[in-house]
Amino acid sequence: MVRTAILSCLVLALAACSRPDAPAAHEAAPLLDEGEVLLDRREDGATLIGRLAPVPEDSDADRVLTLGTSGLDGSLDGASVLDARFVAGGLVVLRADHVLVAHRDGATIELDTQVEGPLSIAGTRVAYVRGEFPELELAIADARSGQARALTQGMAPAWSPALSPDATEIVFVSGVRGSPLLYRVDTRGGAPRALPPSERFPTAPVAPRWTADGTLHFEDERGPATLLIGEGDGVLEGAR
């Protein structure tokens, strides 16, 4: 059910290239053909674009993308991926076989397996969920060191993580109590803390984004939304 909720909003991913919280850039965003998704864009204009592979109607299968790049060497063009994002000094790719790899300095490092998207990035850190669906738990990896570790246990199903800009905290959704709730957890360890209930929460294939002003930007079936995340456990302002 969670996979259906996450992936049923595929149309939102197609609109990601024009959403207000799309990857920042100094140049105009690239024009996309029908069926293409802007996965990420660096400030120098380099882009990661995915073309959606056909999926049977009403299927719960993975939404696989054919990766295309610009401003890079083209070595990853044509790869089948579930997600791809730039990190400091390189990029991370979630392959169609659910293996998460980092590409840095000409080397490819396998970070983790059984990974589900979307990926959330801050610096060299990558937040994601992993496990045998629907037993998905929160995890984090460092693209520079190659180390990955679990952050939660007993929180499945978890989805849609968002790293804080300094990579010290993650906000994510969990349905462990039956109804989905937002939680926050320290990436250095500790138990997740439930945030006050919110009418809206992330469900789209597009990763939520936690900005420096404490705002969580995300998408659900109703479209773009924001939550203002306060200090500690507080949500200061509801979704809009």
mmCIF file of C-alpha atoms in Angstrom:
data_model
loop_
_atom_site.group_PDB
_atom_site.id
_atom_site.type_symbol
_atom_site.label_atom_id
_atom_site.label_comp_id
_atom_site.label_asym_id
_atom_site.label_seq_id
_atom_site.Cartn_x
_atom_site.Cartn_y
_atom_site.Cartn_z
ATOM 1 C CA MET A 1 0.000 0.000 0.000
ATOM 2 C CA VAL A 2 2.844 2.369 0.810
ATOM 3 C CA ARG A 3 4.523 1.714 -2.542
ATOM 4 C CA THR A 4 1.240 2.489 -4.265
ATOM 5 C CA ALA A 5 0.888 5.710 -2.271
ATOM 6 C CA ILE A 6 4.429 6.762 -3.074
ATOM 7 C CA LEU A 7 4.341 5.913 -6.756
ATOM 8 C CA SER A 8 0.748 6.780 -7.614
ATOM 9 C CA CYS A 9 1.798 10.435 -7.797
ATOM 10 C CA LEU A 10 4.116 9.843 -10.771
ATOM 11 C CA VAL A 11 2.579 12.788 -12.561
ATOM 12 C CA LEU A 12 4.058 15.043 -9.878
ATOM 13 C CA ALA A 13 7.522 13.917 -10.863
ATOM 14 C CA LEU A 14 6.839 15.017 -14.427
ATOM 15 C CA ALA A 15 6.130 18.498 -13.081
ATOM 16 C CA ALA A 16 9.255 18.559 -10.913
ATOM 17 C CA CYS A 17 11.192 20.577 -13.457
ATOM 18 C CA SER A 18 8.917 23.571 -12.873
ATOM 19 C CA ARG A 19 8.138 23.294 -9.175
ATOM 20 C CA PRO A 20 9.254 26.190 -6.923
ATOM 21 C CA ASP A 21 11.619 23.993 -4.917
ATOM 22 C CA ALA A 22 13.351 22.408 -7.906
ATOM 23 C CA PRO A 23 17.187 22.228 -7.839
ATOM 24 C CA ALA A 24 18.655 25.728 -7.867
ATOM 25 C CA ALA A 25 20.581 26.933 -10.905
ATOM 26 C CA HIS A 26 21.970 30.112 -12.362
ATOM 27 C CA GLU A 27 20.839 29.311 -15.917
ATOM 28 C CA ALA A 28 17.426 28.554 -17.343
ATOM 29 C CA ALA A 29 16.191 25.027 -16.699
ATOM 30 C CA PRO A 30 16.556 22.681 -19.678
ATOM 31 C CA LEU A 31 13.577 22.024 -21.901
ATOM 32 C CA LEU A 32 12.252 18.528 -21.309
ATOM 33 C CA ASP A 33 10.554 16.237 -23.780
ATOM 34 C CA GLU A 34 7.352 14.437 -22.885
ATOM 35 C CA GLY A 35 8.070 11.625 -20.446
ATOM 36 C CA GLU A 36 11.282 13.194 -19.124
ATOM 37 C CA VAL A 37 11.967 14.083 -15.486
ATOM 38 C CA LEU A 38 14.562 16.547 -14.202
ATOM 39 C CA LEU A 39 16.272 14.598 -11.429
ATOM 40 C CA ASP A 40 18.861 17.177 -10.390
ATOM 41 C CA ARG A 41 20.795 20.204 -11.599
ATOM 42 C CA ARG A 42 24.100 21.600 -10.399
ATOM 43 C CA GLU A 43 24.878 25.287 -10.161
ATOM 44 C CA ASP A 44 27.275 24.942 -13.108
ATOM 45 C CA GLY A 45 24.367 23.796 -15.288
ATOM 46 C CA ALA A 46 25.143 20.063 -15.361
ATOM 47 C CA THR A 47 21.903 18.085 -15.311
ATOM 48 C CA LEU A 48 20.588 14.602 -14.616
ATOM 49 C CA ILE A 49 17.478 13.761 -16.627
ATOM 50 C CA GLY A 50 15.451 10.552 -16.579
ATOM 51 C CA ARG A 51 13.142 9.240 -19.272
ATOM 52 C CA LEU A 52 10.291 7.185 -17.870
ATOM 53 C CA ALA A 53 10.170 3.599 -19.094
ATOM 54 C CA PRO A 54 6.702 2.278 -20.009
ATOM 55 C CA VAL A 55 4.845 0.639 -17.108
ATOM 56 C CA PRO A 56 1.644 -1.431 -17.420
ATOM 57 C CA GLU A 57 -1.447 0.460 -16.300
ATOM 58 C CA ASP A 58 -2.327 -0.047 -12.612
ATOM 59 C CA SER A 59 1.002 -1.817 -12.111
ATOM 60 C CA ASP A 60 2.864 -1.660 -8.812
ATOM 61 C CA ALA A 61 6.175 -2.247 -10.589
ATOM 62 C CA ASP A 62 9.169 0.039 -10.135
ATOM 63 C CA ARG A 63 9.164 3.221 -12.198
ATOM 64 C CA VAL A 64 12.439 2.828 -14.041
ATOM 65 C CA LEU A 65 14.168 5.777 -15.704
ATOM 66 C CA THR A 66 16.704 5.827 -18.511
ATOM 67 C CA LEU A 67 19.364 8.260 -17.344
ATOM 68 C CA GLY A 68 20.608 11.093 -19.503
ATOM 69 C CA THR A 69 23.209 13.691 -18.524
ATOM 70 C CA SER A 70 24.510 17.018 -19.752
ATOM 71 C CA GLY A 71 27.693 18.725 -18.660
ATOM 72 C CA LEU A 72 29.214 15.352 -17.703
ATOM 73 C CA ASP A 73 31.313 12.818 -19.625
ATOM 74 C CA GLY A 74 28.288 10.803 -20.743
ATOM 75 C CA SER A 75 29.510 7.534 -19.244
ATOM 76 C CA LEU A 76 26.225 7.042 -17.377
ATOM 77 C CA ASP A 77 23.944 7.924 -20.275
ATOM 78 C CA GLY A 78 21.475 5.135 -20.981
ATOM 79 C CA ALA A 79 21.730 3.538 -17.533
ATOM 80 C CA SER A 80 18.506 2.185 -16.001
ATOM 81 C CA VAL A 81 17.970 3.937 -12.667
ATOM 82 C CA LEU A 82 15.357 4.614 -10.015
ATOM 83 C CA ASP A 83 16.917 7.932 -8.943
ATOM 84 C CA ALA A 84 20.118 9.928 -9.371
ATOM 85 C CA ARG A 85 21.403 13.010 -7.570
ATOM 86 C CA PHE A 86 24.490 15.175 -7.408
ATOM 87 C CA VAL A 87 26.528 15.101 -4.196
ATOM 88 C CA ALA A 88 29.563 17.179 -3.266
ATOM 89 C CA GLY A 89 32.356 16.001 -5.546
ATOM 90 C CA GLY A 90 30.314 13.527 -7.581
ATOM 91 C CA LEU A 91 26.926 11.897 -7.872
ATOM 92 C CA VAL A 92 24.940 8.994 -6.459
ATOM 93 C CA VAL A 93 22.806 6.652 -8.531
ATOM 94 C CA LEU A 94 20.091 4.279 -7.383
ATOM 95 C CA ARG A 95 20.232 1.561 -10.023
ATOM 96 C CA ALA A 96 17.205 -0.364 -11.241
ATOM 97 C CA ASP A 97 18.401 -3.372 -9.210
ATOM 98 C CA HIS A 98 18.021 -1.250 -6.032
ATOM 99 C CA VAL A 99 21.788 -0.960 -5.500
ATOM 100 C CA LEU A 100 22.957 2.509 -4.429
ATOM 101 C CA VAL A 101 26.330 3.540 -5.859
ATOM 102 C CA ALA A 102 28.489 6.663 -5.659
ATOM 103 C CA HIS A 103 30.585 7.976 -8.551
ATOM 104 C CA ARG A 104 33.493 10.125 -7.341
ATOM 105 C CA ASP A 105 36.940 10.874 -8.741
ATOM 106 C CA GLY A 106 36.584 8.285 -11.492
ATOM 107 C CA ALA A 107 35.700 5.481 -9.068
ATOM 108 C CA THR A 108 32.400 3.699 -8.420
ATOM 109 C CA ILE A 109 31.596 2.752 -4.814
ATOM 110 C CA GLU A 110 28.705 0.480 -3.834
ATOM 111 C CA LEU A 111 27.019 2.076 -0.827
ATOM 112 C CA ASP A 112 24.042 -0.176 -0.071
ATOM 113 C CA THR A 113 21.533 -2.687 -1.457
ATOM 114 C CA GLN A 114 17.741 -3.113 -1.266
ATOM 115 C CA VAL A 115 17.395 0.677 -1.478
ATOM 116 C CA GLU A 116 14.162 2.476 -2.361
ATOM 117 C CA GLY A 117 13.954 6.057 -3.611
ATOM 118 C CA PRO A 118 13.673 8.931 -3.454
ATOM 119 C CA LEU A 119 17.130 10.027 -2.330
ATOM 120 C CA SER A 120 17.746 13.097 -0.155
ATOM 121 C CA ILE A 121 21.150 14.789 -0.361
ATOM 122 C CA ALA A 122 23.142 17.167 1.857
ATOM 123 C CA GLY A 123 26.833 17.557 1.068
ATOM 124 C CA THR A 124 28.185 14.028 0.666
ATOM 125 C CA ARG A 125 25.428 12.440 2.778
ATOM 126 C CA VAL A 126 22.539 10.478 1.278
ATOM 127 C CA ALA A 127 19.338 9.595 3.162
ATOM 128 C CA TYR A 128 17.037 6.844 1.890
ATOM 129 C CA VAL A 129 14.984 3.835 2.958
ATOM 130 C CA ARG A 130 16.002 0.227 2.503
ATOM 131 C CA GLY A 131 14.715 -3.279 3.098
ATOM 132 C CA GLU A 132 12.344 -5.855 1.674
ATOM 133 C CA PHE A 133 9.155 -3.998 0.782
ATOM 134 C CA PRO A 134 7.142 -3.011 2.804
ATOM 135 C CA GLU A 135 9.614 -3.466 5.677
ATOM 136 C CA LEU A 136 11.449 -0.260 4.810
ATOM 137 C CA GLU A 137 13.654 1.418 7.410
ATOM 138 C CA LEU A 138 15.578 4.692 7.297
ATOM 139 C CA ALA A 139 19.300 4.656 6.467
ATOM 140 C CA ILE A 140 22.101 7.080 5.639
ATOM 141 C CA ALA A 141 25.293 6.756 3.612
ATOM 142 C CA ASP A 142 28.334 8.922 2.965
ATOM 143 C CA ALA A 143 29.366 9.058 -0.690
ATOM 144 C CA ARG A 144 32.900 10.062 0.276
ATOM 145 C CA SER A 145 33.688 7.356 2.833
ATOM 146 C CA GLY A 146 31.424 4.692 1.334
ATOM 147 C CA GLN A 147 29.938 3.902 4.747
ATOM 148 C CA ALA A 148 26.217 3.225 5.222
ATOM 149 C CA ARG A 149 24.210 2.506 8.352
ATOM 150 C CA ALA A 150 20.634 2.068 9.507
ATOM 151 C CA LEU A 151 19.029 4.881 11.501
ATOM 152 C CA THR A 152 15.760 3.239 12.509
ATOM 153 C CA GLN A 153 14.490 -0.141 13.600
ATOM 154 C CA GLY A 154 10.836 -1.014 14.030
ATOM 155 C CA MET A 155 9.616 2.062 12.112
ATOM 156 C CA ALA A 156 8.567 0.289 8.909
ATOM 157 C CA PRO A 157 7.117 1.267 6.598
ATOM 158 C CA ALA A 158 9.186 4.456 6.341
ATOM 159 C CA TRP A 159 9.477 6.673 3.267
ATOM 160 C CA SER A 160 10.301 10.127 1.873
ATOM 161 C CA PRO A 161 13.317 11.191 3.990
ATOM 162 C CA ALA A 162 14.547 14.795 3.938
ATOM 163 C CA LEU A 163 18.030 15.639 5.219
ATOM 164 C CA SER A 164 18.546 18.937 7.008
ATOM 165 C CA PRO A 165 20.967 21.283 5.203
ATOM 166 C CA ASP A 166 23.740 20.454 7.692
ATOM 167 C CA ALA A 167 22.975 16.700 7.457
ATOM 168 C CA THR A 168 22.501 16.384 11.240
ATOM 169 C CA GLU A 169 18.788 15.498 11.157
ATOM 170 C CA ILE A 170 16.271 13.761 8.933
ATOM 171 C CA VAL A 171 12.519 14.238 8.713
ATOM 172 C CA PHE A 172 10.685 11.232 7.271
ATOM 173 C CA VAL A 173 7.256 9.605 7.117
ATOM 174 C CA SER A 174 6.355 6.371 8.906
ATOM 175 C CA GLY A 175 3.151 4.365 8.965
ATOM 176 C CA VAL A 176 4.182 2.246 11.937
ATOM 177 C CA ARG A 177 1.221 3.552 13.995
ATOM 178 C CA GLY A 178 -1.253 2.872 11.208
ATOM 179 C CA SER A 179 -1.762 6.442 10.019
ATOM 180 C CA PRO A 180 1.243 8.185 8.423
ATOM 181 C CA LEU A 181 3.109 10.595 10.693
ATOM 182 C CA LEU A 182 6.182 12.749 10.236
ATOM 183 C CA TYR A 183 9.177 11.969 12.439
ATOM 184 C CA ARG A 184 12.586 13.541 12.923
ATOM 185 C CA VAL A 185 15.757 11.732 13.921
ATOM 186 C CA ASP A 186 19.344 12.759 14.639
ATOM 187 C CA THR A 187 21.748 11.268 12.093
ATOM 188 C CA ARG A 188 24.278 10.731 14.894
ATOM 189 C CA GLY A 189 21.901 8.381 16.708
ATOM 190 C CA GLY A 190 18.893 8.375 18.993
ATOM 191 C CA ALA A 191 15.228 7.452 18.816
ATOM 192 C CA PRO A 192 12.960 9.078 16.212
ATOM 193 C CA ARG A 193 10.599 11.731 17.601
ATOM 194 C CA ALA A 194 7.075 12.079 16.238
ATOM 195 C CA LEU A 195 6.038 15.511 15.012
ATOM 196 C CA PRO A 196 2.513 16.758 15.643
ATOM 197 C CA PRO A 197 0.000 15.260 13.175
ATOM 198 C CA SER A 198 -0.245 17.012 9.839
ATOM 199 C CA GLU A 199 -3.064 16.871 7.321
ATOM 200 C CA ARG A 200 -0.524 16.551 4.521
ATOM 201 C CA PHE A 201 2.693 14.562 4.196
ATOM 202 C CA PRO A 202 5.037 13.524 1.351
ATOM 203 C CA THR A 203 3.827 10.777 -0.991
ATOM 204 C CA ALA A 204 5.348 11.736 -4.347
ATOM 205 C CA PRO A 205 8.394 10.182 -6.060
ATOM 206 C CA VAL A 206 10.072 13.588 -5.688
ATOM 207 C CA ALA A 207 12.197 13.798 -2.533
ATOM 208 C CA PRO A 208 11.141 16.342 0.110
ATOM 209 C CA ARG A 209 13.546 19.228 0.659
ATOM 210 C CA TRP A 210 14.409 20.766 4.051
ATOM 211 C CA THR A 211 15.686 24.312 3.608
ATOM 212 C CA ALA A 212 17.832 26.443 5.909
ATOM 213 C CA ASP A 213 14.836 28.457 7.150
ATOM 214 C CA GLY A 214 13.304 25.286 8.609
ATOM 215 C CA THR A 215 10.761 24.760 5.841
ATOM 216 C CA LEU A 216 9.978 21.286 4.526
ATOM 217 C CA HIS A 217 8.983 21.420 0.855
ATOM 218 C CA PHE A 218 7.213 18.361 -0.509
ATOM 219 C CA GLU A 219 4.499 17.091 -2.821
ATOM 220 C CA ASP A 220 1.461 14.887 -2.305
ATOM 221 C CA GLU A 221 -1.632 13.989 -4.322
ATOM 222 C CA ARG A 222 -2.876 17.572 -3.961
ATOM 223 C CA GLY A 223 0.309 19.172 -5.250
ATOM 224 C CA PRO A 224 3.167 21.161 -3.662
ATOM 225 C CA ALA A 225 3.039 21.866 0.081
ATOM 226 C CA THR A 226 5.233 23.249 2.852
ATOM 227 C CA LEU A 227 5.607 22.683 6.587
ATOM 228 C CA LEU A 228 7.623 24.862 8.922
ATOM 229 C CA ILE A 229 9.633 22.553 11.176
ATOM 230 C CA GLY A 230 10.407 24.086 14.559
ATOM 231 C CA GLU A 231 13.154 23.352 17.046
ATOM 232 C CA GLY A 232 12.919 20.054 18.880
ATOM 233 C CA ASP A 233 9.618 18.328 18.146
ATOM 234 C CA GLY A 234 7.536 21.293 17.036
ATOM 235 C CA VAL A 235 5.815 21.958 13.752
ATOM 236 C CA LEU A 236 5.274 25.701 13.880
ATOM 237 C CA GLU A 237 3.099 26.084 10.814
ATOM 238 C CA GLY A 238 0.776 23.667 9.070
ATOM 239 C CA ALA A 239 0.953 22.427 5.514
ATOM 240 C CA ARG A 240 -0.191 24.794 2.812
#
